[in-house]
PDB file of C-alpha atoms in Angstrom:
ATOM      1  CA  TRP A   1      63.079 -34.669 -47.253  1.00 93.00           C
ATOM      2  CA  ASP A   2      61.938 -37.356 -49.647  1.00 97.00           C
ATOM      3  CA  ASP A   3      62.985 -40.950 -49.067  1.00 97.00           C
ATOM      4  CA  ASP A   4      61.860 -41.843 -52.603  1.00 97.00           C
ATOM      5  CA  PHE A   5      63.708 -39.111 -54.494  1.00 97.00           C
ATOM      6  CA  ALA A   6      65.238 -41.017 -57.436  1.00 97.00           C
ATOM      7  CA  LYS A   7      69.009 -41.387 -57.340  1.00 95.00           C
ATOM      8  CA  GLU A   8      69.099 -41.162 -61.162  1.00 95.00           C
ATOM      9  CA  LEU A   9      68.142 -37.471 -60.997  1.00 94.00           C
ATOM     10  CA  PHE A  10      71.632 -36.560 -59.760  1.00 93.00           C
ATOM     11  CA  ALA A  11      74.590 -35.936 -62.065  1.00 90.00           C
ATOM     12  CA  VAL A  12      76.626 -38.331 -59.925  1.00 90.00           C
ATOM     13  CA  PRO A  13      74.070 -40.928 -58.804  1.00 92.00           C
ATOM     14  CA  PRO A  14      74.407 -42.160 -55.199  1.00 93.00           C
ATOM     15  CA  GLU A  15      73.869 -45.792 -54.293  1.00 95.00           C
ATOM     16  CA  HIS A  16      70.358 -45.336 -52.858  1.00 96.00           C
ATOM     17  CA  ASP A  17      67.281 -43.133 -53.334  1.00 97.00           C
ATOM     18  CA  GLY A  18      66.468 -40.314 -50.930  1.00 97.00           C
ATOM     19  CA  ALA A  19      67.371 -36.642 -50.626  1.00 96.00           C
ATOM     20  CA  TRP A  20      67.087 -33.492 -48.532  1.00 92.00           C
ATOM     21  CA  LEU A  21      65.331 -30.398 -49.894  1.00 91.00           C
ATOM     22  CA  ILE A  22      67.547 -27.453 -48.981  1.00 86.00           C
ATOM     23  CA  GLN A  23      67.262 -23.697 -49.352  1.00 81.00           C
ATOM     24  CA  ASN A  24      70.748 -22.377 -49.984  1.00 71.00           C
ATOM     25  CA  SER A  25      72.140 -18.919 -49.326  1.00 68.00           C
ATOM     26  CA  TRP A  26      74.426 -18.671 -52.334  1.00 64.00           C
ATOM     27  CA  GLY A  27      72.172 -16.668 -54.637  1.00 62.00           C
ATOM     28  CA  SER A  28      68.988 -17.088 -56.680  1.00 61.00           C
ATOM     29  CA  ASP A  29      70.791 -18.278 -59.810  1.00 60.00           C
ATOM     30  CA  LEU A  30      71.346 -21.740 -58.346  1.00 56.00           C
ATOM     31  CA  SER A  31      68.747 -24.430 -59.061  1.00 53.00           C
ATOM     32  CA  ASN A  32      65.042 -23.672 -58.528  1.00 58.00           C
ATOM     33  CA  SER A  33      64.611 -20.334 -56.723  1.00 63.00           C
ATOM     34  CA  THR A  34      67.438 -21.129 -54.295  1.00 74.00           C
ATOM     35  CA  TYR A  35      66.074 -24.623 -53.492  1.00 82.00           C
ATOM     36  CA  ILE A  36      68.221 -27.661 -54.220  1.00 83.00           C
ATOM     37  CA  TRP A  37      68.012 -31.398 -53.631  1.00 88.00           C
ATOM     38  CA  MET A  38      70.955 -33.088 -51.916  1.00 89.00           C
ATOM     39  CA  PRO A  39      71.191 -36.898 -51.648  1.00 93.00           C
ATOM     40  CA  TYR A  40      71.363 -38.473 -48.221  1.00 91.00           C
ATOM     41  CA  GLU A  41      74.717 -39.970 -49.198  1.00 90.00           C
ATOM     42  CA  GLU A  42      76.356 -36.661 -50.119  1.00 86.00           C
ATOM     43  CA  VAL A  43      79.832 -36.597 -48.525  1.00 78.00           C
ATOM     44  CA  THR A  44      80.755 -32.973 -49.242  1.00 76.00           C
ATOM     45  CA  TYR A  45      78.901 -31.743 -46.151  1.00 68.00           C
ATOM     46  CA  PRO A  46      79.013 -34.697 -43.740  1.00 64.00           C
ATOM     47  CA  PHE A  47      77.869 -32.893 -40.575  1.00 69.00           C
ATOM     48  CA  THR A  48      74.429 -33.540 -39.125  1.00 72.00           C
ATOM     49  CA  PHE A  49      73.268 -32.090 -35.811  1.00 76.00           C
ATOM     50  CA  PHE A  50      70.562 -33.536 -33.571  1.00 79.00           C
ATOM     51  CA  LEU A  51      69.488 -31.116 -30.852  1.00 80.00           C
ATOM     52  CA  GLY A  52      67.494 -31.836 -27.726  1.00 79.00           C
ATOM     53  CA  THR A  53      66.459 -30.118 -24.516  1.00 80.00           C
ATOM     54  CA  GLU A  54      68.259 -30.864 -21.259  1.00 73.00           C
ATOM     55  CA  PRO A  55      67.121 -30.428 -17.638  1.00 75.00           C
ATOM     56  CA  TRP A  56      67.786 -27.049 -16.083  1.00 88.00           C
ATOM     57  CA  PHE A  57      70.556 -26.786 -13.508  1.00 96.00           C
ATOM     58  CA  GLU A  58      71.382 -23.933 -11.156  1.00 96.00           C
ATOM     59  CA  HIS A  59      75.172 -23.910 -11.543  1.00 97.00           C
ATOM     60  CA  ILE A  60      77.722 -24.779 -14.203  1.00 97.00           C
ATOM     61  CA  TYR A  61      81.441 -25.450 -13.780  1.00 98.00           C
ATOM     62  CA  GLN A  62      83.501 -24.979 -16.913  1.00 97.00           C
ATOM     63  CA  TYR A  63      86.748 -23.530 -18.229  1.00 96.00           C
ATOM     64  CA  ASP A  64      86.206 -23.608 -21.995  1.00 91.00           C
ATOM     65  CA  GLY A  65      84.870 -20.516 -23.688  1.00 85.00           C
ATOM     66  CA  GLY A  66      86.697 -20.292 -27.009  1.00 84.00           C
ATOM     67  CA  THR A  67      84.809 -20.141 -30.289  1.00 79.00           C
ATOM     68  CA  LEU A  68      86.917 -22.558 -32.343  1.00 76.00           C
ATOM     69  CA  VAL A  69      87.043 -26.350 -32.160  1.00 79.00           C
ATOM     70  CA  GLU A  70      90.560 -27.662 -31.591  1.00 87.00           C
ATOM     71  CA  ASN A  71      91.893 -31.162 -30.933  1.00 88.00           C
ATOM     72  CA  ARG A  72      94.807 -32.829 -29.212  1.00 91.00           C
ATOM     73  CA  SER A  73      95.690 -35.774 -31.463  1.00 92.00           C
ATOM     74  CA  LEU A  74      97.096 -38.887 -29.802  1.00 93.00           C
ATOM     75  CA  ASN A  75      98.796 -41.886 -31.358  1.00 90.00           C
ATOM     76  CA  GLN A  76      96.811 -44.303 -29.210  1.00 92.00           C
ATOM     77  CA  SER A  77      93.191 -45.322 -28.864  1.00 94.00           C
ATOM     78  CA  SER A  78      92.849 -44.882 -25.087  1.00 95.00           C
ATOM     79  CA  ALA A  79      93.564 -42.110 -22.598  1.00 96.00           C
ATOM     80  CA  ARG A  80      92.438 -40.604 -19.298  1.00 97.00           C
ATOM     81  CA  ILE A  81      91.333 -36.967 -19.088  1.00 98.00           C
ATOM     82  CA  GLY A  82      89.993 -34.834 -16.255  1.00 98.00           C
ATOM     83  CA  ASN A  83      89.061 -31.361 -15.050  1.00 98.00           C
ATOM     84  CA  VAL A  84      89.431 -30.143 -11.455  1.00 99.00           C
ATOM     85  CA  PHE A  85      86.959 -27.570 -10.117  1.00 99.00           C
ATOM     86  CA  THR A  86      86.327 -25.745  -6.830  1.00 98.00           C
ATOM     87  CA  ALA A  87      82.793 -25.730  -5.433  1.00 98.00           C
ATOM     88  CA  GLY A  88      81.223 -22.298  -5.219  1.00 98.00           C
ATOM     89  CA  GLY A  89      78.681 -23.343  -2.600  1.00 97.00           C
ATOM     90  CA  ASN A  90      76.949 -26.255  -0.903  1.00 97.00           C
ATOM     91  CA  GLU A  91      75.668 -28.119  -3.931  1.00 98.00           C
ATOM     92  CA  GLU A  92      74.971 -31.497  -5.486  1.00 98.00           C
ATOM     93  CA  ILE A  93      76.556 -32.437  -8.820  1.00 98.00           C
ATOM     94  CA  ARG A  94      73.781 -33.834 -11.001  1.00 97.00           C
ATOM     95  CA  ALA A  95      75.402 -34.114 -14.441  1.00 97.00           C
ATOM     96  CA  VAL A  96      78.648 -33.748 -16.374  1.00 98.00           C
ATOM     97  CA  THR A  97      79.514 -33.354 -20.045  1.00 96.00           C
ATOM     98  CA  LEU A  98      81.768 -34.879 -22.645  1.00 96.00           C
ATOM     99  CA  ASP A  99      82.690 -33.405 -26.016  1.00 94.00           C
ATOM    100  CA  THR A 100      84.033 -35.990 -28.454  1.00 93.00           C
ATOM    101  CA  ASN A 101      85.112 -35.972 -32.093  1.00 90.00           C
ATOM    102  CA  GLN A 102      84.575 -39.702 -32.575  1.00 93.00           C
ATOM    103  CA  SER A 103      82.739 -42.718 -31.218  1.00 95.00           C
ATOM    104  CA  VAL A 104      84.118 -43.756 -27.819  1.00 97.00           C
ATOM    105  CA  ASN A 105      83.397 -45.895 -24.810  1.00 98.00           C
ATOM    106  CA  TYR A 106      83.901 -44.128 -21.499  1.00 98.00           C
ATOM    107  CA  ALA A 107      84.288 -44.857 -17.811  1.00 98.00           C
ATOM    108  CA  LEU A 108      83.273 -41.777 -15.827  1.00 98.00           C
ATOM    109  CA  ARG A 109      84.361 -41.048 -12.253  1.00 98.00           C
ATOM    110  CA  VAL A 110      83.801 -38.091  -9.935  1.00 98.00           C
ATOM    111  CA  TYR A 111      86.233 -37.548  -7.053  1.00 98.00           C
ATOM    112  CA  THR A 112      86.307 -35.068  -4.189  1.00 97.00           C
ATOM    113  CA  ASP A 113      89.471 -33.604  -2.670  1.00 96.00           C
ATOM    114  CA  PRO A 114      91.871 -34.875  -5.374  1.00 97.00           C
ATOM    115  CA  LEU A 115      95.598 -34.497  -4.829  1.00 96.00           C
ATOM    116  CA  PRO A 116      97.358 -31.661  -6.690  1.00 93.00           C
ATOM    117  CA  ASP A 117      98.198 -32.714 -10.267  1.00 93.00           C
ATOM    118  CA  GLU A 118      96.394 -36.065  -9.776  1.00 96.00           C
ATOM    119  CA  PRO A 119      92.681 -35.673 -10.509  1.00 97.00           C
ATOM    120  CA  ASP A 120      92.030 -39.397  -9.943  1.00 97.00           C
ATOM    121  CA  ALA A 121      93.659 -39.455  -6.478  1.00 96.00           C
ATOM    122  CA  GLY A 122      90.763 -38.454  -4.247  1.00 95.00           C
ATOM    123  CA  THR A 123      87.605 -39.843  -2.678  1.00 95.00           C
ATOM    124  CA  LEU A 124      85.603 -41.658  -5.359  1.00 96.00           C
ATOM    125  CA  LEU A 125      81.915 -40.765  -5.005  1.00 96.00           C
ATOM    126  CA  ALA A 126      80.424 -41.643  -8.397  1.00 97.00           C
ATOM    127  CA  GLU A 127      81.291 -43.894 -11.304  1.00 97.00           C
ATOM    128  CA  GLN A 128      79.463 -45.174 -14.345  1.00 98.00           C
ATOM    129  CA  THR A 129      80.189 -46.365 -17.865  1.00 98.00           C
ATOM    130  CA  GLY A 130      78.697 -45.765 -21.266  1.00 98.00           C
ATOM    131  CA  GLY A 131      79.275 -45.487 -24.967  1.00 97.00           C
ATOM    132  CA  ILE A 132      78.902 -42.683 -27.499  1.00 96.00           C
ATOM    133  CA  ALA A 133      78.218 -43.673 -31.105  1.00 94.00           C
ATOM    134  CA  PHE A 134      78.561 -40.303 -32.832  1.00 90.00           C
ATOM    135  CA  PRO A 135      80.729 -37.191 -32.439  1.00 89.00           C
ATOM    136  CA  GLY A 136      79.124 -34.424 -30.427  1.00 89.00           C
ATOM    137  CA  TYR A 137      78.613 -32.696 -27.107  1.00 90.00           C
ATOM    138  CA  TYR A 138      76.797 -34.853 -24.562  1.00 94.00           C
ATOM    139  CA  THR A 139      75.261 -34.235 -21.140  1.00 94.00           C
ATOM    140  CA  ILE A 140      75.554 -37.302 -18.899  1.00 96.00           C
ATOM    141  CA  ARG A 141      73.229 -37.516 -15.881  1.00 96.00           C
ATOM    142  CA  LEU A 142      74.879 -39.039 -12.813  1.00 97.00           C
ATOM    143  CA  ASP A 143      73.220 -42.143 -11.397  1.00 95.00           C
ATOM    144  CA  ASP A 144      74.521 -41.100  -7.966  1.00 91.00           C
ATOM    145  CA  PRO A 145      74.593 -37.294  -7.480  1.00 95.00           C
ATOM    146  CA  VAL A 146      77.673 -36.053  -5.619  1.00 96.00           C
ATOM    147  CA  PRO A 147      77.374 -33.639  -2.638  1.00 97.00           C
ATOM    148  CA  ILE A 148      80.043 -30.927  -2.559  1.00 97.00           C
ATOM    149  CA  GLU A 149      80.744 -28.277   0.062  1.00 97.00           C
ATOM    150  CA  LYS A 150      81.693 -24.668  -0.553  1.00 96.00           C
ATOM    151  CA  GLY A 151      85.416 -24.365  -1.268  1.00 97.00           C
ATOM    152  CA  GLN A 152      85.858 -28.113  -1.775  1.00 97.00           C
ATOM    153  CA  THR A 153      87.739 -29.326  -4.846  1.00 98.00           C
ATOM    154  CA  PHE A 154      86.314 -32.064  -7.039  1.00 98.00           C
ATOM    155  CA  SER A 155      87.290 -33.668 -10.321  1.00 99.00           C
ATOM    156  CA  VAL A 156      85.479 -35.148 -13.312  1.00 99.00           C
ATOM    157  CA  VAL A 157      87.598 -37.881 -14.900  1.00 99.00           C
ATOM    158  CA  TYR A 158      87.024 -39.978 -18.034  1.00 98.00           C
ATOM    159  CA  ASP A 159      88.739 -43.102 -19.296  1.00 97.00           C
ATOM    160  CA  LEU A 160      88.217 -43.022 -23.068  1.00 97.00           C
ATOM    161  CA  GLU A 161      88.544 -45.962 -25.444  1.00 97.00           C
ATOM    162  CA  GLY A 162      88.092 -45.617 -29.204  1.00 95.00           C
ATOM    163  CA  GLU A 163      88.474 -47.837 -32.236  1.00 94.00           C
ATOM    164  CA  LYS A 164      90.904 -45.336 -33.753  1.00 93.00           C
ATOM    165  CA  PRO A 165      93.588 -43.043 -32.285  1.00 94.00           C
ATOM    166  CA  LEU A 166      91.918 -40.430 -30.101  1.00 94.00           C
ATOM    167  CA  ASN A 167      91.467 -36.758 -30.922  1.00 92.00           C
ATOM    168  CA  ILE A 168      90.835 -35.070 -27.569  1.00 94.00           C
ATOM    169  CA  SER A 169      88.594 -32.000 -27.797  1.00 93.00           C
ATOM    170  CA  ILE A 170      90.297 -28.964 -26.255  1.00 94.00           C
ATOM    171  CA  ASP A 171      89.735 -25.235 -25.933  1.00 92.00           C
ATOM    172  CA  THR A 172      92.778 -23.134 -26.774  1.00 92.00           C
ATOM    173  CA  SER A 173      93.848 -19.963 -28.552  1.00 90.00           C
ATOM    174  CA  ALA A 174      93.667 -20.453 -32.309  1.00 88.00           C
ATOM    175  CA  VAL A 175      93.256 -18.741 -35.675  1.00 87.00           C
ATOM    176  CA  SER A 176      91.114 -20.101 -38.514  1.00 81.00           C
ATOM    177  CA  GLU A 177      90.973 -18.027 -41.694  1.00 76.00           C
ATOM    178  CA  GLU A 178      89.443 -14.703 -40.581  1.00 77.00           C
ATOM    179  CA  VAL A 179      88.358 -15.913 -37.132  1.00 83.00           C
ATOM    180  CA  SER A 180      90.621 -15.895 -34.074  1.00 87.00           C
ATOM    181  CA  THR A 181      89.956 -16.829 -30.461  1.00 88.00           C
ATOM    182  CA  THR A 182      92.033 -16.078 -27.372  1.00 91.00           C
ATOM    183  CA  THR A 183      91.613 -18.300 -24.328  1.00 93.00           C
ATOM    184  CA  PHE A 184      92.980 -18.260 -20.790  1.00 95.00           C
ATOM    185  CA  ALA A 185      93.718 -21.112 -18.389  1.00 96.00           C
ATOM    186  CA  ARG A 186      95.370 -21.657 -15.024  1.00 96.00           C
ATOM    187  CA  ALA A 187      97.641 -24.499 -14.009  1.00 97.00           C
ATOM    188  CA  GLY A 188      95.838 -27.340 -12.264  1.00 97.00           C
ATOM    189  CA  GLN A 189      92.575 -27.149 -14.201  1.00 98.00           C
ATOM    190  CA  SER A 190      92.768 -29.699 -17.057  1.00 98.00           C
ATOM    191  CA  PHE A 191      94.798 -32.902 -17.236  1.00 98.00           C
ATOM    192  CA  LEU A 192      95.639 -35.662 -19.720  1.00 97.00           C
ATOM    193  CA  ARG A 193      97.255 -39.021 -19.051  1.00 95.00           C
ATOM    194  CA  THR A 194      98.210 -41.445 -21.799  1.00 85.00           C
ATOM    195  CA  GLU A 195      98.894 -45.163 -21.502  1.00 78.00           C
ATOM    196  CA  THR A 196     102.634 -44.718 -21.104  1.00 76.00           C
ATOM    197  CA  GLY A 197     102.956 -41.467 -19.171  1.00 82.00           C
ATOM    198  CA  ALA A 198     102.076 -39.569 -16.023  1.00 90.00           C
ATOM    199  CA  TRP A 199      99.461 -36.852 -15.759  1.00 95.00           C
ATOM    200  CA  GLU A 200     100.138 -33.837 -17.986  1.00 96.00           C
ATOM    201  CA  ASP A 201      98.778 -30.466 -16.887  1.00 97.00           C
ATOM    202  CA  LEU A 202      97.339 -29.165 -20.170  1.00 96.00           C
ATOM    203  CA  SER A 203      96.368 -25.831 -18.636  1.00 97.00           C
ATOM    204  CA  ALA A 204      99.912 -25.075 -17.468  1.00 96.00           C
ATOM    205  CA  ASP A 205     100.502 -23.267 -20.788  1.00 95.00           C
ATOM    206  CA  GLY A 206      97.989 -20.606 -19.727  1.00 96.00           C
ATOM    207  CA  GLU A 207      95.563 -21.146 -22.608  1.00 95.00           C
ATOM    208  CA  THR A 208      94.449 -24.794 -22.906  1.00 95.00           C
ATOM    209  CA  ASN A 209      91.492 -26.522 -21.233  1.00 96.00           C
ATOM    210  CA  LEU A 210      89.405 -29.616 -21.779  1.00 96.00           C
ATOM    211  CA  ARG A 211      85.752 -29.244 -22.722  1.00 95.00           C
ATOM    212  CA  ILE A 212      84.485 -31.007 -19.605  1.00 97.00           C
ATOM    213  CA  LYS A 213      81.725 -29.375 -17.548  1.00 98.00           C
ATOM    214  CA  ALA A 214      79.783 -30.166 -14.384  1.00 98.00           C
ATOM    215  CA  PHE A 215      76.226 -29.121 -13.512  1.00 98.00           C
ATOM    216  CA  SER A 216      74.892 -28.787  -9.966  1.00 98.00           C
ATOM    217  CA  ASN A 217      71.952 -27.618  -7.897  1.00 98.00           C
ATOM    218  CA  ASP A 218      71.950 -25.981  -4.473  1.00 97.00           C
ATOM    219  CA  MET A 219      71.818 -28.354  -1.528  1.00 96.00           C
ATOM    220  CA  VAL A 220      70.956 -27.968   2.167  1.00 96.00           C
ATOM    221  CA  PHE A 221      73.043 -30.305   4.303  1.00 97.00           C
ATOM    222  CA  TRP A 222      71.589 -31.947   7.396  1.00 97.00           C
ATOM    223  CA  ILE A 223      72.626 -34.222  10.262  1.00 97.00           C
ATOM    224  CA  GLU A 224      70.298 -36.377  12.346  1.00 96.00           C
ATOM    225  CA  MET A 225      70.957 -38.381  15.523  1.00 95.00           C
ATOM    226  CA  GLU A 226      69.402 -41.702  16.471  1.00 94.00           C
ATOM    227  CA  PRO A 227      68.507 -42.628  20.095  1.00 92.00           C
ATOM    228  CA  VAL A 228      71.662 -43.113  22.145  1.00 92.00           C
ATOM    229  CA  SER A 229      72.773 -46.567  23.289  1.00 92.00           C
ATOM    230  CA  VAL A 230      74.433 -46.699  26.731  1.00 91.00           C
ATOM    231  CA  SER A 231      76.298 -49.728  28.077  1.00 90.00           C
ATOM    232  CA  MET A 232      76.563 -49.572  31.862  1.00 86.00           C
ATOM    233  CA  LYS A 233      78.821 -52.628  31.971  1.00 86.00           C
ATOM    234  CA  GLU A 234      81.273 -51.276  29.371  1.00 90.00           C
ATOM    235  CA  ARG A 235      80.911 -47.655  30.559  1.00 91.00           C
ATOM    236  CA  SER A 236      80.403 -46.570  26.949  1.00 94.00           C
ATOM    237  CA  VAL A 237      78.036 -44.360  24.983  1.00 95.00           C
ATOM    238  CA  PHE A 238      77.270 -45.277  21.368  1.00 96.00           C
ATOM    239  CA  VAL A 239      76.048 -42.430  19.155  1.00 97.00           C
ATOM    240  CA  SER A 240      74.907 -42.809  15.538  1.00 97.00           C
ATOM    241  CA  GLY A 241      72.867 -41.025  12.926  1.00 97.00           C
ATOM    242  CA  THR A 242      72.301 -40.212   9.280  1.00 97.00           C
ATOM    243  CA  THR A 243      73.342 -37.348   7.032  1.00 97.00           C
ATOM    244  CA  ASN A 244      73.497 -36.218   3.432  1.00 96.00           C
ATOM    245  CA  PHE A 245      77.143 -35.171   3.719  1.00 96.00           C
ATOM    246  CA  ALA A 246      79.337 -37.161   1.363  1.00 95.00           C
ATOM    247  CA  ALA A 247      81.007 -40.409   2.353  1.00 92.00           C
ATOM    248  CA  GLY A 248      84.497 -39.802   3.693  1.00 92.00           C
ATOM    249  CA  ARG A 249      83.683 -36.463   5.350  1.00 95.00           C
ATOM    250  CA  GLU A 250      84.011 -36.125   9.135  1.00 97.00           C
ATOM    251  CA  ILE A 251      81.389 -35.052  11.640  1.00 98.00           C
ATOM    252  CA  LEU A 252      82.581 -33.847  15.041  1.00 98.00           C
ATOM    253  CA  VAL A 253      80.553 -35.494  17.811  1.00 98.00           C
ATOM    254  CA  THR A 254      80.719 -33.950  21.299  1.00 98.00           C
ATOM    255  CA  LEU A 255      79.521 -35.458  24.583  1.00 97.00           C
ATOM    256  CA  VAL A 256      79.156 -33.126  27.585  1.00 97.00           C
ATOM    257  CA  CYS A 257      78.895 -34.978  30.903  1.00 96.00           C
ATOM    258  CA  PRO A 258      76.982 -33.737  33.989  1.00 95.00           C
ATOM    259  CA  ASP A 259      80.270 -32.919  35.749  1.00 93.00           C
ATOM    260  CA  GLY A 260      81.266 -30.611  32.858  1.00 94.00           C
ATOM    261  CA  LYS A 261      83.747 -32.982  31.268  1.00 95.00           C
ATOM    262  CA  THR A 262      83.652 -32.728  27.465  1.00 97.00           C
ATOM    263  CA  LEU A 263      84.571 -35.584  25.129  1.00 97.00           C
ATOM    264  CA  CYS A 264      85.016 -35.124  21.371  1.00 97.00           C
ATOM    265  CA  GLU A 265      85.293 -37.799  18.681  1.00 97.00           C
ATOM    266  CA  PRO A 266      85.312 -37.516  14.858  1.00 98.00           C
ATOM    267  CA  ALA A 267      82.851 -39.751  13.022  1.00 98.00           C
ATOM    268  CA  GLU A 268      83.577 -40.549   9.384  1.00 97.00           C
ATOM    269  CA  VAL A 269      80.520 -40.553   7.133  1.00 97.00           C
ATOM    270  CA  GLN A 270      79.882 -43.987   5.604  1.00 96.00           C
ATOM    271  CA  ARG A 271      78.041 -44.747   2.396  1.00 92.00           C
ATOM    272  CA  GLY A 272      74.654 -46.342   3.049  1.00 89.00           C
ATOM    273  CA  ALA A 273      72.233 -48.206   0.819  1.00 85.00           C
ATOM    274  CA  MET A 274      69.625 -45.448   1.101  1.00 88.00           C
ATOM    275  CA  THR A 275      71.184 -42.723   3.268  1.00 93.00           C
ATOM    276  CA  ASN A 276      74.737 -42.076   4.416  1.00 96.00           C
ATOM    277  CA  PHE A 277      75.346 -42.774   8.094  1.00 97.00           C
ATOM    278  CA  TRP A 278      77.871 -42.134  10.864  1.00 98.00           C
ATOM    279  CA  GLU A 279      78.618 -43.623  14.271  1.00 97.00           C
ATOM    280  CA  VAL A 280      81.018 -43.184  17.167  1.00 98.00           C
ATOM    281  CA  ARG A 281      81.574 -44.738  20.598  1.00 97.00           C
ATOM    282  CA  PHE A 282      82.724 -42.843  23.703  1.00 97.00           C
ATOM    283  CA  PHE A 283      84.733 -44.946  26.195  1.00 93.00           C
ATOM    284  CA  PRO A 284      85.245 -44.856  29.114  1.00 93.00           C
ATOM    285  CA  VAL A 285      82.453 -42.596  30.355  1.00 93.00           C
ATOM    286  CA  LYS A 286      81.486 -41.970  33.974  1.00 90.00           C
ATOM    287  CA  LEU A 287      77.775 -42.760  33.965  1.00 91.00           C
ATOM    288  CA  ILE A 288      75.342 -41.332  36.498  1.00 90.00           C
ATOM    289  CA  GLU A 289      71.580 -40.854  36.369  1.00 87.00           C
ATOM    290  CA  GLU A 290      71.727 -37.235  35.207  1.00 91.00           C
ATOM    291  CA  GLU A 291      71.433 -35.425  31.857  1.00 93.00           C
ATOM    292  CA  TYR A 292      74.176 -35.754  29.215  1.00 95.00           C
ATOM    293  CA  ALA A 293      74.285 -33.435  26.200  1.00 96.00           C
ATOM    294  CA  LEU A 294      75.256 -34.498  22.676  1.00 96.00           C
ATOM    295  CA  SER A 295      75.978 -32.575  19.515  1.00 97.00           C
ATOM    296  CA  ALA A 296      77.088 -33.530  16.001  1.00 97.00           C
ATOM    297  CA  MET A 297      78.426 -30.765  13.788  1.00 97.00           C
ATOM    298  CA  ARG A 298      80.077 -30.108  10.452  1.00 96.00           C
ATOM    299  CA  ASN A 299      80.512 -26.715   8.774  1.00 92.00           C
ATOM    300  CA  GLU A 300      77.839 -24.978  10.853  1.00 91.00           C
ATOM    301  CA  VAL A 301      75.347 -27.815  10.338  1.00 95.00           C
ATOM    302  CA  LEU A 302      74.312 -28.947  13.815  1.00 96.00           C
ATOM    303  CA  ALA A 303      72.264 -31.694  15.438  1.00 96.00           C
ATOM    304  CA  GLU A 304      71.732 -31.733  19.211  1.00 95.00           C
ATOM    305  CA  SER A 305      70.300 -34.299  21.590  1.00 93.00           C
ATOM    306  CA  TRP A 306      70.370 -35.309  25.243  1.00 93.00           C
ATOM    307  CA  PHE A 307      69.812 -38.408  27.319  1.00 92.00           C
ATOM    308  CA  VAL A 308      69.620 -39.594  30.924  1.00 90.00           C
ATOM    309  CA  PRO A 309      70.883 -43.106  31.722  1.00 87.00           C
ATOM    310  CA  GLU A 310      68.089 -44.971  33.487  1.00 76.00           C
ATOM    311  CA  GLY A 311      67.900 -48.202  35.468  1.00 63.00           C
ATOM    312  CA  PHE A 312      71.467 -49.060  36.375  1.00 53.00           C
ATOM    313  CA  THR A 313      70.610 -52.763  36.533  1.00 43.00           C
ATOM    314  CA  GLY A 314      70.521 -53.345  32.766  1.00 38.00           C
ATOM    315  CA  MET A 315      73.337 -54.068  30.346  1.00 36.00           C
ATOM    316  CA  LEU A 316      72.036 -51.637  27.720  1.00 40.00           C
ATOM    317  CA  VAL A 317      69.965 -48.553  28.330  1.00 40.00           C
ATOM    318  CA  PHE A 318      68.530 -46.384  25.539  1.00 42.00           C
ATOM    319  CA  GLY A 319      68.412 -42.681  26.149  1.00 43.00           C
ATOM    320  CA  ALA A 320      65.591 -40.499  24.903  1.00 40.00           C
ATOM    321  CA  LYS A 321      65.994 -38.822  21.527  1.00 42.00           C
ATOM    322  CA  GLY A 322      66.365 -35.084  21.853  1.00 43.00           C
ATOM    323  CA  THR A 323      65.680 -32.128  19.608  1.00 40.00           C
ATOM    324  CA  ILE A 324      67.235 -32.087  16.149  1.00 39.00           C
ATOM    325  CA  ILE A 325      68.438 -28.804  14.712  1.00 37.00           C
ATOM    326  CA  ARG A 326      69.114 -28.548  11.000  1.00 38.00           C
ATOM    327  CA  ALA A 327      71.101 -25.789   9.402  1.00 37.00           C
ATOM    328  CA  GLY A 328      72.443 -25.296   5.907  1.00 37.00           C
TER     329      GLY A 328
END
């Protein structure tokens, strides 16, 4: 390129100096040995591509695979779109993508366990906003990675807002001159909701999907237990711990008493500032100065501990922390 290439050298002078030096593929009879100068302001070929490397991920979730670029034109400047996927393993979603034909502002949300035909009716685990100035395909790193379990459904949903009516990028069967592409879709994969309507299942036609992807890496889940708190006065046992399971999931906590009686309570995982946590209280519990066994389990991930209430004169007695077993 040459920022100082004189605009007067062109048959139709542009407004400013500057041009690209291009080697064309249309034959040697054009210009100087196939090389031509094209002004920066040339509008005949308005497409410019900026490519960059992206971090490597272990898994990709996607439905689009067609070779042609198609659009769903809307008569409004805002809409909500989303894809629903099923986790292939225990993983952590690290990034998602958006393909856009225009500049847009977006609000991104990732849900787990969405309701059928409602990709935004689930447990919200990540959300962030941003803006895209130019058309293109963008990878968006999540500020808060989302843990997913094998077989669990999750959705990637965007609220899009543009200055002009939206053209939603889709993948569908199409023919363009001598090129044709045949695509396949299944109901419940890609959805669109406009300002005035309900969710529309785009993939119900058997061939249309949105160009939304999700990237993930393998993840080993764990559960840990904190020292047990025993209240002799209230005849209760308080059990708590931390985990990297997602907020909203349930951990089954089991207390086995010395007399063989077994108590079970579900503990819902709560979002923490640094690490997710869980807690549960057993009441009433017959307390004697013998060993009690505890376990916390979800999907074959197990933590075990034990304690012996000591000193029956105190209000609160802390049991010893037992062995932790991690499994993934």
